[in-house]
Amino acid sequence: EIHLPKYELSEEEKAAGYADPIDLFWEVITQGLEDKVKAKGKDVEVYLDRVDREYDVISRGGFESYFLILRDIINWCQRNDVMVGTARGSAAGSLIAYLLNVTRVDPLEYDLIFERFLNESRVGKGLPDIDSDFESDRRDDVKKYMEQRFGVNNVASIGTYSGLMTKGAFKDLLRFHGE
């Protein structure tokens, strides 16, 4: 069972007049369409059709808070000079993630497919996978922010470690040395 915290509006967001997280969600998407699509002379109708299709799947899964939480963390990092990756993998296929500034790749520009990231058959079977990398020297700062913003009980560290066997390490070293 998924236990995702509900996005709580910050004091700044409340002061700006947002009534609830969904209101903020749509305002940010609208602003993203204005800044990243219309201002660049792209066909807004094509983008609106894609937003509608993606939002249908996102809302069925109840993932609006998930996207807003990621947006909040990434925005905090950018305001505090913490380097953030562009979001790897299939998440780059989400136009809504792009418009919310969670990713920095316009999926329509590169013909990326949203359904590789999230589709009807995956709704209810876990969270969408959005890999975001933070600079290693500042990970503790990011975690402290998340604990302060979303609560200590809603934050966990996840690490991935990989190793190379001697033969594989030697081959990688030779390949690198040869370049």
mmCIF file of N, CA, C and O in Angstrom, residues 116-162:
data_model
loop_
_atom_site.group_PDB
_atom_site.id
_atom_site.type_symbol
_atom_site.label_atom_id
_atom_site.label_comp_id
_atom_site.label_asym_id
_atom_site.label_seq_id
_atom_site.Cartn_x
_atom_site.Cartn_y
_atom_site.Cartn_z
ATOM 1 N N ARG A 116 5.794 4.954 -21.300
ATOM 2 C CA ARG A 116 6.964 4.221 -20.779
ATOM 3 C C ARG A 116 7.207 4.589 -19.331
ATOM 4 O O ARG A 116 7.752 3.821 -18.557
ATOM 5 N N PHE A 117 6.803 5.796 -18.965
ATOM 6 C CA PHE A 117 6.958 6.297 -17.599
ATOM 7 C C PHE A 117 5.783 5.870 -16.719
ATOM 8 O O PHE A 117 5.956 5.327 -15.629
ATOM 9 N N LEU A 118 4.573 6.127 -17.194
ATOM 10 C CA LEU A 118 3.378 5.833 -16.408
ATOM 11 C C LEU A 118 2.218 5.553 -17.353
ATOM 12 O O LEU A 118 2.001 6.311 -18.297
ATOM 13 N N ASN A 119 1.501 4.456 -17.083
ATOM 14 C CA ASN A 119 0.341 4.133 -17.898
ATOM 15 C C ASN A 119 -0.728 3.504 -17.022
ATOM 16 O O ASN A 119 -0.497 3.212 -15.850
ATOM 17 N N GLU A 120 -1.896 3.305 -17.605
ATOM 18 C CA GLU A 120 -3.051 2.785 -16.863
ATOM 19 C C GLU A 120 -2.726 1.496 -16.110
ATOM 20 O O GLU A 120 -3.182 1.306 -14.991
ATOM 21 N N SER A 121 -1.977 0.616 -16.714
ATOM 22 C CA SER A 121 -1.705 -0.680 -16.080
ATOM 23 C C SER A 121 -0.797 -0.547 -14.856
ATOM 24 O O SER A 121 -0.773 -1.445 -14.020
ATOM 25 N N ARG A 122 -0.067 0.547 -14.731
ATOM 26 C CA ARG A 122 0.826 0.736 -13.577
ATOM 27 C C ARG A 122 0.153 1.482 -12.431
ATOM 28 O O ARG A 122 0.661 1.468 -11.312
ATOM 29 N N VAL A 123 -0.980 2.135 -12.696
ATOM 30 C CA VAL A 123 -1.661 2.885 -11.658
ATOM 31 C C VAL A 123 -2.104 1.919 -10.561
ATOM 32 O O VAL A 123 -2.697 0.882 -10.835
ATOM 33 N N GLY A 124 -1.786 2.261 -9.327
ATOM 34 C CA GLY A 124 -2.145 1.427 -8.187
ATOM 35 C C GLY A 124 -1.113 0.375 -7.835
ATOM 36 O O GLY A 124 -1.278 -0.367 -6.882
ATOM 37 N N LYS A 125 -0.028 0.306 -8.597
ATOM 38 C CA LYS A 125 0.998 -0.714 -8.361
ATOM 39 C C LYS A 125 2.319 -0.107 -7.883
ATOM 40 O O LYS A 125 3.338 -0.759 -7.922
ATOM 41 N N GLY A 126 2.300 1.117 -7.453
ATOM 42 C CA GLY A 126 3.509 1.766 -6.975
ATOM 43 C C GLY A 126 3.614 3.173 -7.516
ATOM 44 O O GLY A 126 2.801 3.604 -8.333
ATOM 45 N N LEU A 127 4.611 3.865 -7.033
ATOM 46 C CA LEU A 127 4.824 5.242 -7.471
ATOM 47 C C LEU A 127 5.547 5.295 -8.804
ATOM 48 O O LEU A 127 6.344 4.401 -9.114
ATOM 49 N N PRO A 128 5.299 6.332 -9.585
ATOM 50 C CA PRO A 128 6.100 6.522 -10.790
ATOM 51 C C PRO A 128 7.564 6.701 -10.386
ATOM 52 O O PRO A 128 7.858 7.250 -9.331
ATOM 53 N N ASP A 129 8.461 6.219 -11.204
ATOM 54 C CA ASP A 129 9.887 6.248 -10.883
ATOM 55 C C ASP A 129 10.535 7.494 -11.479
ATOM 56 O O ASP A 129 10.735 7.578 -12.686
ATOM 57 N N ILE A 130 10.823 8.455 -10.618
ATOM 58 C CA ILE A 130 11.520 9.661 -11.055
ATOM 59 C C ILE A 130 12.840 9.719 -10.303
ATOM 60 O O ILE A 130 12.883 9.988 -9.106
ATOM 61 N N ASP A 131 13.923 9.402 -11.012
ATOM 62 C CA ASP A 131 15.258 9.429 -10.413
ATOM 63 C C ASP A 131 15.806 10.835 -10.500
ATOM 64 O O ASP A 131 15.973 11.375 -11.591
ATOM 65 N N SER A 132 16.088 11.413 -9.354
ATOM 66 C CA SER A 132 16.707 12.735 -9.319
ATOM 67 C C SER A 132 17.999 12.635 -8.535
ATOM 68 O O SER A 132 18.015 12.119 -7.419
ATOM 69 N N ASP A 133 19.066 13.091 -9.123
ATOM 70 C CA ASP A 133 20.368 13.046 -8.479
ATOM 71 C C ASP A 133 20.697 14.400 -7.879
ATOM 72 O O ASP A 133 20.474 15.440 -8.501
ATOM 73 N N PHE A 134 21.236 14.368 -6.668
ATOM 74 C CA PHE A 134 21.669 15.583 -5.985
ATOM 75 C C PHE A 134 23.164 15.474 -5.751
ATOM 76 O O PHE A 134 23.679 14.377 -5.529
ATOM 77 N N GLU A 135 23.833 16.618 -5.766
ATOM 78 C CA GLU A 135 25.277 16.570 -5.568
ATOM 79 C C GLU A 135 25.588 15.927 -4.219
ATOM 80 O O GLU A 135 24.948 16.210 -3.206
ATOM 81 N N SER A 136 26.568 15.027 -4.231
ATOM 82 C CA SER A 136 26.827 14.190 -3.063
ATOM 83 C C SER A 136 27.190 14.984 -1.814
ATOM 84 O O SER A 136 26.794 14.608 -0.710
ATOM 85 N N ASP A 137 27.907 16.089 -1.962
ATOM 86 C CA ASP A 137 28.321 16.880 -0.794
ATOM 87 C C ASP A 137 27.156 17.586 -0.114
ATOM 88 O O ASP A 137 27.297 18.050 1.015
ATOM 89 N N ARG A 138 26.021 17.675 -0.780
ATOM 90 C CA ARG A 138 24.875 18.413 -0.230
ATOM 91 C C ARG A 138 23.662 17.532 0.055
ATOM 92 O O ARG A 138 22.603 18.025 0.410
ATOM 93 N N ARG A 139 23.812 16.218 -0.066
ATOM 94 C CA ARG A 139 22.675 15.324 0.171
ATOM 95 C C ARG A 139 22.108 15.467 1.576
ATOM 96 O O ARG A 139 20.898 15.414 1.773
ATOM 97 N N ASP A 140 22.965 15.644 2.561
ATOM 98 C CA ASP A 140 22.479 15.825 3.935
ATOM 99 C C ASP A 140 21.633 17.089 4.057
ATOM 100 O O ASP A 140 20.629 17.102 4.773
ATOM 101 N N ASP A 141 22.047 18.150 3.355
ATOM 102 C CA ASP A 141 21.263 19.389 3.376
ATOM 103 C C ASP A 141 19.880 19.164 2.761
ATOM 104 O O ASP A 141 18.876 19.658 3.279
ATOM 105 N N VAL A 142 19.839 18.421 1.657
ATOM 106 C CA VAL A 142 18.568 18.132 0.992
ATOM 107 C C VAL A 142 17.688 17.303 1.918
ATOM 108 O O VAL A 142 16.493 17.597 2.085
ATOM 109 N N LYS A 143 18.264 16.303 2.549
ATOM 110 C CA LYS A 143 17.489 15.464 3.463
ATOM 111 C C LYS A 143 16.960 16.280 4.645
ATOM 112 O O LYS A 143 15.803 16.129 5.040
ATOM 113 N N LYS A 144 17.785 17.165 5.189
ATOM 114 C CA LYS A 144 17.322 18.009 6.304
ATOM 115 C C LYS A 144 16.160 18.895 5.864
ATOM 116 O O LYS A 144 15.195 19.080 6.604
ATOM 117 N N TYR A 145 16.253 19.453 4.663
ATOM 118 C CA TYR A 145 15.149 20.266 4.155
ATOM 119 C C TYR A 145 13.879 19.425 4.048
ATOM 120 O O TYR A 145 12.803 19.848 4.468
ATOM 121 N N MET A 146 14.013 18.232 3.477
ATOM 122 C CA MET A 146 12.851 17.360 3.310
ATOM 123 C C MET A 146 12.226 16.998 4.658
ATOM 124 O O MET A 146 11.001 16.990 4.799
ATOM 125 N N GLU A 147 13.048 16.708 5.634
ATOM 126 C CA GLU A 147 12.534 16.382 6.971
ATOM 127 C C GLU A 147 11.799 17.571 7.576
ATOM 128 O O GLU A 147 10.732 17.412 8.165
ATOM 129 N N GLN A 148 12.372 18.761 7.404
ATOM 130 C CA GLN A 148 11.746 19.972 7.944
ATOM 131 C C GLN A 148 10.439 20.271 7.211
ATOM 132 O O GLN A 148 9.434 20.590 7.820
ATOM 133 N N ARG A 149 10.438 20.113 5.903
ATOM 134 C CA ARG A 149 9.273 20.479 5.081
ATOM 135 C C ARG A 149 8.158 19.438 5.142
ATOM 136 O O ARG A 149 6.986 19.782 5.209
ATOM 137 N N PHE A 150 8.516 18.147 5.118
ATOM 138 C CA PHE A 150 7.510 17.093 4.987
ATOM 139 C C PHE A 150 7.387 16.189 6.206
ATOM 140 O O PHE A 150 6.522 15.322 6.237
ATOM 141 N N GLY A 151 8.266 16.374 7.188
ATOM 142 C CA GLY A 151 8.201 15.568 8.406
ATOM 143 C C GLY A 151 9.212 14.436 8.403
ATOM 144 O O GLY A 151 9.375 13.745 7.396
ATOM 145 N N VAL A 152 9.855 14.243 9.532
ATOM 146 C CA VAL A 152 10.896 13.223 9.673
ATOM 147 C C VAL A 152 10.370 11.830 9.325
ATOM 148 O O VAL A 152 11.067 11.026 8.710
ATOM 149 N N ASN A 153 9.134 11.549 9.690
ATOM 150 C CA ASN A 153 8.564 10.219 9.434
ATOM 151 C C ASN A 153 8.223 9.982 7.971
ATOM 152 O O ASN A 153 7.839 8.870 7.606
ATOM 153 N N ASN A 154 8.343 10.990 7.141
ATOM 154 C CA ASN A 154 8.032 10.855 5.721
ATOM 155 C C ASN A 154 9.272 10.856 4.838
ATOM 156 O O ASN A 154 9.155 10.943 3.618
ATOM 157 N N VAL A 155 10.454 10.791 5.448
ATOM 158 C CA VAL A 155 11.701 10.868 4.689
ATOM 159 C C VAL A 155 12.567 9.654 5.010
ATOM 160 O O VAL A 155 12.700 9.275 6.173
ATOM 161 N N ALA A 156 13.145 9.051 3.977
ATOM 162 C CA ALA A 156 14.056 7.925 4.161
ATOM 163 C C ALA A 156 15.187 8.053 3.152
ATOM 164 O O ALA A 156 15.020 8.633 2.081
ATOM 165 N N SER A 157 16.325 7.527 3.509
ATOM 166 C CA SER A 157 17.465 7.516 2.591
ATOM 167 C C SER A 157 17.478 6.191 1.848
ATOM 168 O O SER A 157 17.268 5.135 2.439
ATOM 169 N N ILE A 158 17.716 6.286 0.563
ATOM 170 C CA ILE A 158 17.844 5.094 -0.256
ATOM 171 C C ILE A 158 19.162 5.207 -0.996
ATOM 172 O O ILE A 158 19.444 6.230 -1.624
ATOM 173 N N GLY A 159 19.980 4.188 -0.919
ATOM 174 C CA GLY A 159 21.272 4.213 -1.592
ATOM 175 C C GLY A 159 21.415 3.026 -2.517
ATOM 176 O O GLY A 159 20.832 1.972 -2.296
ATOM 177 N N THR A 160 22.170 3.207 -3.551
ATOM 178 C CA THR A 160 22.462 2.134 -4.484
ATOM 179 C C THR A 160 23.969 1.992 -4.572
ATOM 180 O O THR A 160 24.680 2.985 -4.757
ATOM 181 N N TYR A 161 24.417 0.796 -4.413
ATOM 182 C CA TYR A 161 25.846 0.527 -4.498
ATOM 183 C C TYR A 161 26.070 -0.499 -5.585
ATOM 184 O O TYR A 161 25.281 -1.413 -5.777
ATOM 185 N N SER A 162 27.159 -0.331 -6.282
ATOM 186 C CA SER A 162 27.504 -1.330 -7.289
ATOM 187 C C SER A 162 28.982 -1.625 -7.158
ATOM 188 O O SER A 162 29.760 -0.818 -6.666
#
